Short mmCIF file of C-alpha atoms and ligand atoms in Angstrom, two decimals:
data_model
loop_
_atom_site.label_atom_id
_atom_site.label_comp_id
_atom_site.label_asym_id
_atom_site.label_seq_id
_atom_site.Cartn_x
_atom_site.Cartn_y
_atom_site.Cartn_z
CA MET A 1367 96.13 95.88 123.86
CA ASN A 1368 93.89 96.51 120.83
CA ALA A 1369 92.26 93.76 118.76
CA LEU A 1370 94.97 93.88 116.07
CA GLU A 1371 97.77 93.58 118.61
CA GLN A 1372 96.13 90.46 119.98
CA GLN A 1373 96.82 88.79 116.64
CA LEU A 1374 100.54 89.26 117.30
CA SER A 1375 102.64 87.48 119.90
CA TYR A 1376 104.83 89.13 122.50
CA PRO A 1377 107.31 86.47 123.62
CA LEU A 1378 108.85 88.77 126.25
CA GLY A 1379 105.50 89.55 127.83
CA ASP A 1380 105.26 92.92 129.57
CA ALA A 1381 108.98 93.05 130.41
CA LEU A 1382 110.64 96.40 129.62
CA PRO A 1383 114.25 97.41 130.25
CA ALA A 1384 114.47 100.11 132.95
CA SER A 1385 116.22 103.38 132.11
CA GLY A 1386 119.98 102.86 131.98
CA ARG A 1387 119.54 99.08 131.98
CA THR A 1388 119.27 96.46 129.23
CA LEU A 1389 117.21 93.36 128.66
CA GLU A 1390 118.59 90.38 126.74
CA VAL A 1391 116.26 89.41 123.89
CA ALA A 1392 118.53 86.77 122.34
CA PRO A 1393 122.11 85.63 123.00
CA GLY A 1394 124.30 88.71 122.59
CA VAL A 1395 121.37 90.99 121.71
CA ARG A 1396 120.25 93.53 124.29
CA TRP A 1397 117.32 95.93 124.34
CA VAL A 1398 117.77 99.52 125.55
CA ARG A 1399 114.78 101.85 125.96
CA MET A 1400 115.20 105.64 126.05
CA ALA A 1401 112.59 108.28 126.90
CA LEU A 1402 111.40 110.76 124.23
CA PRO A 1403 109.72 114.10 124.97
CA PHE A 1404 106.84 113.49 122.51
CA ALA A 1405 103.43 111.81 122.47
CA LEU A 1406 105.49 108.83 121.28
CA ASP A 1407 107.36 108.68 124.56
CA HIS A 1408 110.15 106.15 124.01
CA ILE A 1409 112.50 104.60 121.47
CA ASN A 1410 114.07 101.16 121.49
CA LEU A 1411 117.80 100.89 120.78
CA TRP A 1412 119.82 97.70 120.49
CA LEU A 1413 123.21 96.43 121.59
CA LEU A 1414 124.78 93.60 119.59
CA ARG A 1415 127.78 91.69 120.88
CA ASP A 1416 130.53 92.51 118.39
CA GLU A 1417 134.11 91.74 117.55
CA GLN A 1418 136.39 93.73 115.27
CA GLY A 1419 139.96 92.77 114.48
CA GLY A 1420 140.05 90.41 117.46
CA ARG A 1421 138.73 93.10 119.80
CA GLN A 1422 135.62 92.19 121.79
CA GLY A 1423 132.88 94.75 122.33
CA TRP A 1424 129.45 95.92 121.29
CA ALA A 1425 127.71 97.46 118.29
CA ILE A 1426 125.04 100.05 119.06
CA VAL A 1427 121.99 100.21 116.77
CA ASP A 1428 120.30 103.65 116.93
CA CYS A 1429 121.11 106.43 119.37
CA GLY A 1430 118.25 108.44 120.93
CA ILE A 1431 117.90 112.22 120.68
CA THR A 1432 120.51 114.66 121.94
CA ASN A 1433 119.70 115.67 125.51
CA ASP A 1434 121.22 115.17 128.95
CA ALA A 1435 118.74 112.49 130.00
CA THR A 1436 119.65 110.27 127.04
CA ARG A 1437 123.39 110.84 127.50
CA ASN A 1438 123.07 109.97 131.21
CA ALA A 1439 121.09 106.81 130.45
CA TRP A 1440 123.81 105.76 127.97
CA GLU A 1441 126.51 106.37 130.59
CA GLN A 1442 124.61 104.08 132.98
CA VAL A 1443 124.41 101.41 130.26
CA PHE A 1444 128.14 101.73 129.59
CA ALA A 1445 128.98 101.49 133.30
CA GLY A 1446 126.76 98.56 134.15
CA GLU A 1447 125.65 96.62 131.10
CA LEU A 1448 128.59 96.09 128.72
CA GLY A 1449 130.55 93.69 130.88
CA GLY A 1450 133.47 96.11 130.83
CA LEU A 1451 133.73 95.95 127.03
CA PRO A 1452 133.88 98.95 124.68
CA VAL A 1453 131.52 100.06 121.94
CA LEU A 1454 133.08 99.22 118.55
CA ARG A 1455 130.64 100.86 116.12
CA VAL A 1456 127.40 102.79 115.88
CA ILE A 1457 124.81 101.69 113.31
CA VAL A 1458 121.85 103.97 112.52
CA THR A 1459 118.75 102.65 110.76
CA HIS A 1460 117.72 106.07 109.45
CA MET A 1461 118.22 109.81 109.88
CA HIS A 1462 115.24 110.73 112.05
CA PRO A 1463 116.19 112.60 115.23
CA ASP A 1464 115.32 109.85 117.71
CA HIS A 1465 117.60 107.43 115.84
CA MET A 1466 120.40 109.76 114.75
CA GLY A 1467 120.51 112.35 117.57
CA LEU A 1468 123.44 111.18 119.68
CA ALA A 1469 125.43 109.49 116.89
CA HIS A 1470 127.96 112.36 117.03
CA TRP A 1471 128.45 111.95 120.78
CA LEU A 1472 128.54 108.14 120.77
CA THR A 1473 131.06 107.93 117.92
CA GLU A 1474 133.28 110.58 119.57
CA ARG A 1475 132.90 109.06 123.04
CA TRP A 1476 134.19 105.69 121.78
CA GLY A 1477 136.28 106.80 118.81
CA VAL A 1478 134.29 104.60 116.43
CA ARG A 1479 132.65 104.77 113.02
CA LEU A 1480 129.04 105.55 112.15
CA TRP A 1481 127.44 103.01 109.77
CA ILE A 1482 124.38 104.29 107.88
CA SER A 1483 122.96 104.49 104.34
CA ALA A 1484 124.54 107.24 102.23
CA THR A 1485 121.22 108.95 101.58
CA ASP A 1486 120.27 109.18 105.22
CA TYR A 1487 123.77 110.31 106.18
CA ASN A 1488 123.72 113.17 103.69
CA VAL A 1489 120.17 114.27 104.46
CA ALA A 1490 120.98 114.22 108.18
CA ARG A 1491 124.04 116.41 107.64
CA LEU A 1492 122.05 118.86 105.59
CA ALA A 1493 119.12 118.92 108.02
CA SER A 1494 121.31 119.44 111.08
CA THR A 1495 122.83 122.59 109.58
CA ALA A 1496 119.89 123.87 107.50
CA THR A 1497 118.08 127.02 108.45
CA THR A 1498 115.70 126.73 105.51
CA GLY A 1499 113.75 123.69 104.39
CA PHE A 1500 112.99 120.99 106.98
CA GLY A 1501 110.42 123.31 108.57
CA GLY A 1502 110.22 127.07 108.45
CA ALA A 1503 108.83 129.21 105.65
CA SER A 1504 108.90 126.61 102.86
CA ALA A 1505 107.12 124.05 105.05
CA ALA A 1506 104.49 126.65 105.95
CA LEU A 1507 103.92 127.49 102.26
CA PHE A 1508 103.64 123.82 101.40
CA MET A 1509 101.13 123.17 104.21
CA ALA A 1510 99.12 126.21 103.09
CA SER A 1511 99.04 124.89 99.51
CA HIS A 1512 97.32 121.80 100.96
CA GLY A 1513 94.73 123.79 102.90
CA LEU A 1514 96.32 124.28 106.32
CA THR A 1515 95.77 128.03 106.34
CA ASP A 1516 94.85 129.03 109.87
CA PRO A 1517 97.25 131.83 110.81
CA GLU A 1518 98.22 130.40 114.19
CA SER A 1519 99.42 127.06 112.80
CA ILE A 1520 101.16 128.73 109.87
CA GLU A 1521 103.03 131.13 112.17
CA LYS A 1522 104.15 128.24 114.39
CA ILE A 1523 105.35 126.17 111.42
CA LYS A 1524 107.23 129.21 110.04
CA ALA A 1525 108.90 129.72 113.39
CA ARG A 1526 110.04 126.11 113.62
CA THR A 1527 113.29 126.35 111.66
CA ASN A 1528 115.46 124.59 114.21
CA TYR A 1529 113.43 121.46 114.76
CA TYR A 1530 115.88 118.83 113.49
CA ALA A 1531 119.03 120.57 114.69
CA SER A 1532 117.62 120.92 118.20
CA MET A 1533 117.70 117.13 118.50
CA VAL A 1534 120.58 116.44 116.09
CA PRO A 1535 122.93 119.41 116.59
CA LYS A 1536 125.81 117.61 114.91
CA VAL A 1537 126.41 114.69 112.57
CA PRO A 1538 129.71 112.74 112.53
CA SER A 1539 131.99 114.06 109.78
CA GLN A 1540 132.63 110.56 108.39
CA PHE A 1541 130.57 107.42 107.88
CA ARG A 1542 130.63 103.92 106.47
CA ARG A 1543 127.98 103.25 103.88
CA LEU A 1544 125.28 100.59 104.28
CA LEU A 1545 123.74 99.22 101.09
CA ASP A 1546 120.72 96.99 100.60
CA GLY A 1547 121.80 93.34 100.80
CA ASP A 1548 125.08 94.05 102.59
CA ALA A 1549 125.92 91.32 105.09
CA LEU A 1550 127.49 92.76 108.23
CA ARG A 1551 129.48 90.39 110.38
CA ILE A 1552 128.59 91.51 113.90
CA GLY A 1553 130.19 89.26 116.51
CA ALA A 1554 129.31 85.64 115.73
CA HIS A 1555 126.51 86.44 113.29
CA ASP A 1556 125.74 87.90 109.87
CA TRP A 1557 123.13 90.64 109.73
CA VAL A 1558 121.77 91.54 106.27
CA CYS A 1559 120.69 95.11 105.46
CA ARG A 1560 117.13 95.35 104.18
CA VAL A 1561 116.38 98.70 102.55
CA GLY A 1562 113.02 100.35 103.11
CA TYR A 1563 111.55 103.43 101.43
CA GLY A 1564 108.66 105.75 102.19
CA HIS A 1565 109.41 106.53 105.85
CA ALA A 1566 112.97 107.83 105.58
CA PRO A 1567 115.13 108.38 102.48
CA GLU A 1568 116.96 105.01 102.63
CA HIS A 1569 116.06 103.16 105.81
CA MET A 1570 118.07 100.06 106.71
CA ALA A 1571 116.50 97.27 108.72
CA LEU A 1572 118.84 94.48 109.83
CA HIS A 1573 117.99 90.81 109.56
CA CYS A 1574 119.83 87.93 111.22
CA ALA A 1575 118.67 84.56 109.85
CA ARG A 1576 120.64 82.56 112.42
CA LEU A 1577 119.08 84.36 115.37
CA ASN A 1578 115.74 84.70 113.53
CA LEU A 1579 115.67 88.43 114.41
CA LEU A 1580 114.69 91.52 112.44
CA ILE A 1581 115.71 94.94 113.74
CA SER A 1582 112.89 96.64 111.89
CA GLY A 1583 113.61 100.28 112.79
CA ASP A 1584 110.46 102.25 112.03
CA MET A 1585 109.43 100.19 108.98
CA VAL A 1586 107.28 97.66 110.89
CA LEU A 1587 105.89 98.66 114.29
CA PRO A 1588 103.47 96.53 116.31
CA ARG A 1589 100.96 99.13 117.53
CA ILE A 1590 101.16 102.31 115.50
CA SER A 1591 101.41 102.61 111.74
CA THR A 1592 104.68 103.99 110.40
CA ASN A 1593 104.59 107.66 109.46
CA VAL A 1594 104.65 108.00 105.67
CA SER A 1595 104.60 111.67 104.72
CA VAL A 1596 105.02 114.06 101.83
CA ILE A 1597 107.14 117.06 102.86
CA ASP A 1598 107.94 120.38 101.23
CA ILE A 1599 111.32 119.54 99.73
CA GLU A 1600 109.75 116.89 97.47
CA PRO A 1601 106.24 118.26 96.92
CA GLU A 1602 105.06 115.67 94.36
CA ALA A 1603 106.47 112.69 96.28
CA ASN A 1604 104.52 109.45 96.30
CA PRO A 1605 105.93 107.59 99.32
CA LEU A 1606 103.04 105.26 100.20
CA PRO A 1607 103.52 102.76 97.35
CA LEU A 1608 107.25 102.81 98.18
CA TYR A 1609 106.48 102.01 101.81
CA LEU A 1610 103.95 99.28 100.98
CA ASP A 1611 106.35 97.65 98.48
CA SER A 1612 109.12 97.77 101.07
CA ILE A 1613 107.15 95.98 103.77
CA GLU A 1614 105.90 93.49 101.19
CA ARG A 1615 109.54 92.55 100.50
CA LEU A 1616 109.94 91.75 104.20
CA ARG A 1617 107.37 89.01 103.75
CA ALA A 1618 110.25 86.91 102.38
CA LEU A 1619 111.46 86.58 105.99
CA PRO A 1620 110.00 83.78 108.15
CA HIS A 1621 106.66 84.54 109.78
CA ASP A 1622 108.05 83.52 113.18
CA THR A 1623 110.90 86.08 112.98
CA LEU A 1624 111.16 87.98 116.27
CA VAL A 1625 110.74 91.62 115.23
CA LEU A 1626 112.65 94.22 117.25
CA PRO A 1627 110.85 97.50 116.48
CA SER A 1628 111.96 101.03 117.36
CA HIS A 1629 108.72 101.71 119.21
CA GLY A 1630 106.59 99.23 121.17
CA ARG A 1631 107.61 95.73 122.25
CA PRO A 1632 109.42 92.93 120.40
CA PHE A 1633 106.80 90.81 118.66
CA GLY A 1634 106.14 87.75 116.55
CA GLY A 1635 103.71 87.62 113.62
CA LEU A 1636 105.56 89.56 110.92
CA HIS A 1637 103.30 88.48 108.05
CA THR A 1638 100.16 89.22 110.09
CA ARG A 1639 101.48 92.71 110.84
CA ILE A 1640 102.27 93.32 107.16
CA ASP A 1641 98.70 92.27 106.32
CA GLN A 1642 97.33 94.60 109.02
CA LEU A 1643 99.32 97.56 107.74
CA LYS A 1644 98.20 96.96 104.16
CA ALA A 1645 94.57 96.68 105.31
CA HIS A 1646 94.98 99.90 107.32
CA HIS A 1647 96.11 101.84 104.27
CA ASP A 1648 93.44 100.24 102.05
CA GLU A 1649 90.83 101.54 104.52
CA ARG A 1650 92.39 105.02 104.45
CA PHE A 1651 92.40 104.95 100.63
CA ALA A 1652 88.71 103.99 100.63
CA GLU A 1653 87.86 106.84 103.02
CA VAL A 1654 89.78 109.35 100.92
CA MET A 1655 88.10 108.15 97.71
CA HIS A 1656 84.69 108.36 99.38
CA ALA A 1657 85.31 111.92 100.61
CA CYS A 1658 86.71 113.06 97.24
CA ALA A 1659 83.79 111.52 95.35
CA GLN A 1660 81.42 113.93 97.12
CA ALA A 1661 83.37 117.11 96.44
CA PRO A 1662 86.93 118.16 95.64
CA ARG A 1663 88.93 117.98 98.87
CA HIS A 1664 92.24 119.29 100.09
CA ALA A 1665 94.54 117.47 102.51
CA ALA A 1666 93.65 119.60 105.56
CA GLU A 1667 89.94 118.81 105.12
CA LEU A 1668 90.74 115.11 105.21
CA LEU A 1669 92.37 115.25 108.64
CA THR A 1670 89.04 114.73 110.39
CA VAL A 1671 88.31 111.80 108.05
CA LEU A 1672 91.68 110.11 108.53
CA PHE A 1673 92.43 110.94 112.17
CA LYS A 1674 89.63 110.52 114.63
CA ARG A 1675 91.49 112.09 117.56
CA ARG A 1676 92.42 115.67 118.39
CA LEU A 1677 95.87 116.62 117.13
CA ASP A 1678 98.37 119.13 118.52
CA LEU A 1679 100.51 121.13 116.08
CA HIS A 1680 103.33 118.58 116.05
CA GLN A 1681 100.84 115.81 115.29
CA THR A 1682 99.00 118.02 112.77
CA THR A 1683 102.10 118.51 110.63
CA PHE A 1684 102.73 114.73 110.62
CA ALA A 1685 99.05 114.10 109.88
CA MET A 1686 99.12 116.61 106.99
CA GLY A 1687 102.10 114.78 105.52
CA GLU A 1688 100.20 111.50 105.74
CA SER A 1689 97.00 112.96 104.33
CA ILE A 1690 98.93 114.30 101.32
CA ALA A 1691 100.65 110.91 100.94
CA HIS A 1692 97.28 109.15 100.61
CA LEU A 1693 96.04 111.76 98.13
CA HIS A 1694 99.22 111.51 96.07
CA ALA A 1695 99.09 107.71 95.90
CA LEU A 1696 95.55 107.89 94.50
CA TRP A 1697 96.37 110.86 92.25
CA GLN A 1698 99.45 109.24 90.73
CA ALA A 1699 97.54 105.96 90.28
CA GLY A 1700 95.02 107.91 88.19
CA ARG A 1701 92.12 107.48 90.63
CA LEU A 1702 92.06 111.14 91.69
CA LEU A 1703 92.55 114.35 89.71
CA ARG A 1704 94.49 117.25 91.21
CA ARG A 1705 93.64 120.88 90.49
CA VAL A 1706 95.01 124.04 91.99
CA GLY A 1707 92.35 126.65 92.85
CA ASP A 1708 92.46 130.46 92.59
CA ASP A 1709 93.31 130.37 96.31
CA GLY A 1710 96.49 128.40 95.50
CA ILE A 1711 95.21 125.28 97.25
CA TYR A 1712 95.43 121.80 95.69
CA ARG A 1713 92.13 119.94 95.65
CA PHE A 1714 91.59 116.35 94.63
CA SER A 1715 88.47 114.89 93.03
CA ALA A 1716 87.48 111.43 91.77
CA ALA A 1717 88.81 110.77 88.27
ZN1 ZN B 2278 111.65 107.31 111.82
#
C-alpha cells in the first residue's frame, strides 16, 4: 500500500471475491471480480438485489470484456451466487470495453434490457463496428502530430483498427437511457445517477444514500488515477477540467460513503481521495509548465516527465492521451501557447 492509500480506509480488509464467486459488501450488494488481460489485471462488477413488476432477481452493474474466461466466470456466478433468481437488467457505467464487453451476451442470455447513458451507448455502437477512427490510421496521424513519430509505434497504432471490437464485438440493439439525477429503484433502494465527464463520454456513477454506497465506475479509483485522454476524433478536446469538475461534484456525498470502484478495493475516504486526485493533477500541471518554460515541448517529449516508468505500446498510447490532456488544459486556460511546426508537430510553450 502506498502512502496515499494509507490515508484511505478499506473496511473489507484484504478480502477479494474468488473467480466465479461473489462477496457481499452491503445487504443485497455483491462484488464480482473478473480477470483482464492487461497490466490492469481485473475489473470489479456489482450485483444488486432487484425487483421488477413483482419479480425478484438481480441487477448487474458492468459486464467484463468479451472472452470465454469472463463468460465462464459469469456462468459460475449464475449457478452458485444468485440464490436461484434471474438477472433482471444490465446497467453499464460507461462504454469502455471492460465495462461494456459482455453486455450483448448478458442481455441476450437473460432477455433483459441494457441501461446506459445515451452518449456512451451510441459511441459504443459506433466503436464496435468502426474500422476507422478509434485506432488505426487517424489515431496514428494524431499521435504523430503530438510527436510520437518512431516508425515502429506508428505502424503498430495504424495496424490496431480492431481494438474495441475485439473486446466488444456487439452492442445490444436497444437500450434504456440513464440521465444525470435519475433515481433508479433497484430492489428496496433508490440509486441516483451521477454523471461524470472527462474519462468516458457520459459516465454514470450510482449513489445510494440509504446504503451509503457509491458505485464510482472509473471516476474515482483508490490506487491509480483515472485515465483522462485526448483522442483523435476530438483533437482539441479539453477533458481534464471536465474530469476535475465532475469529481468535485461528488464531494457533495458524505465523506464516509463506501466507494465501490471498478478497479482496486472498496474504500472509505471519498473527500480525501478527491483531494489526492486534484493534488496529483496540480503536480502534473506544474511539471508540464516547468518543462514548457525551458523550451517548446510536444506531448511525446513530456512522457518521461509525466511517467517515471517504462511504458509498453498500449500504455504509451494511453500516456500520450494523458500528456495531451494536460497540455490542452494549460493551453485552453491561456497558460501555454500552441504552435504547429514545419514538421507538423504541435509544440507548447509558456504564454
Ligand atoms: Zn473506463
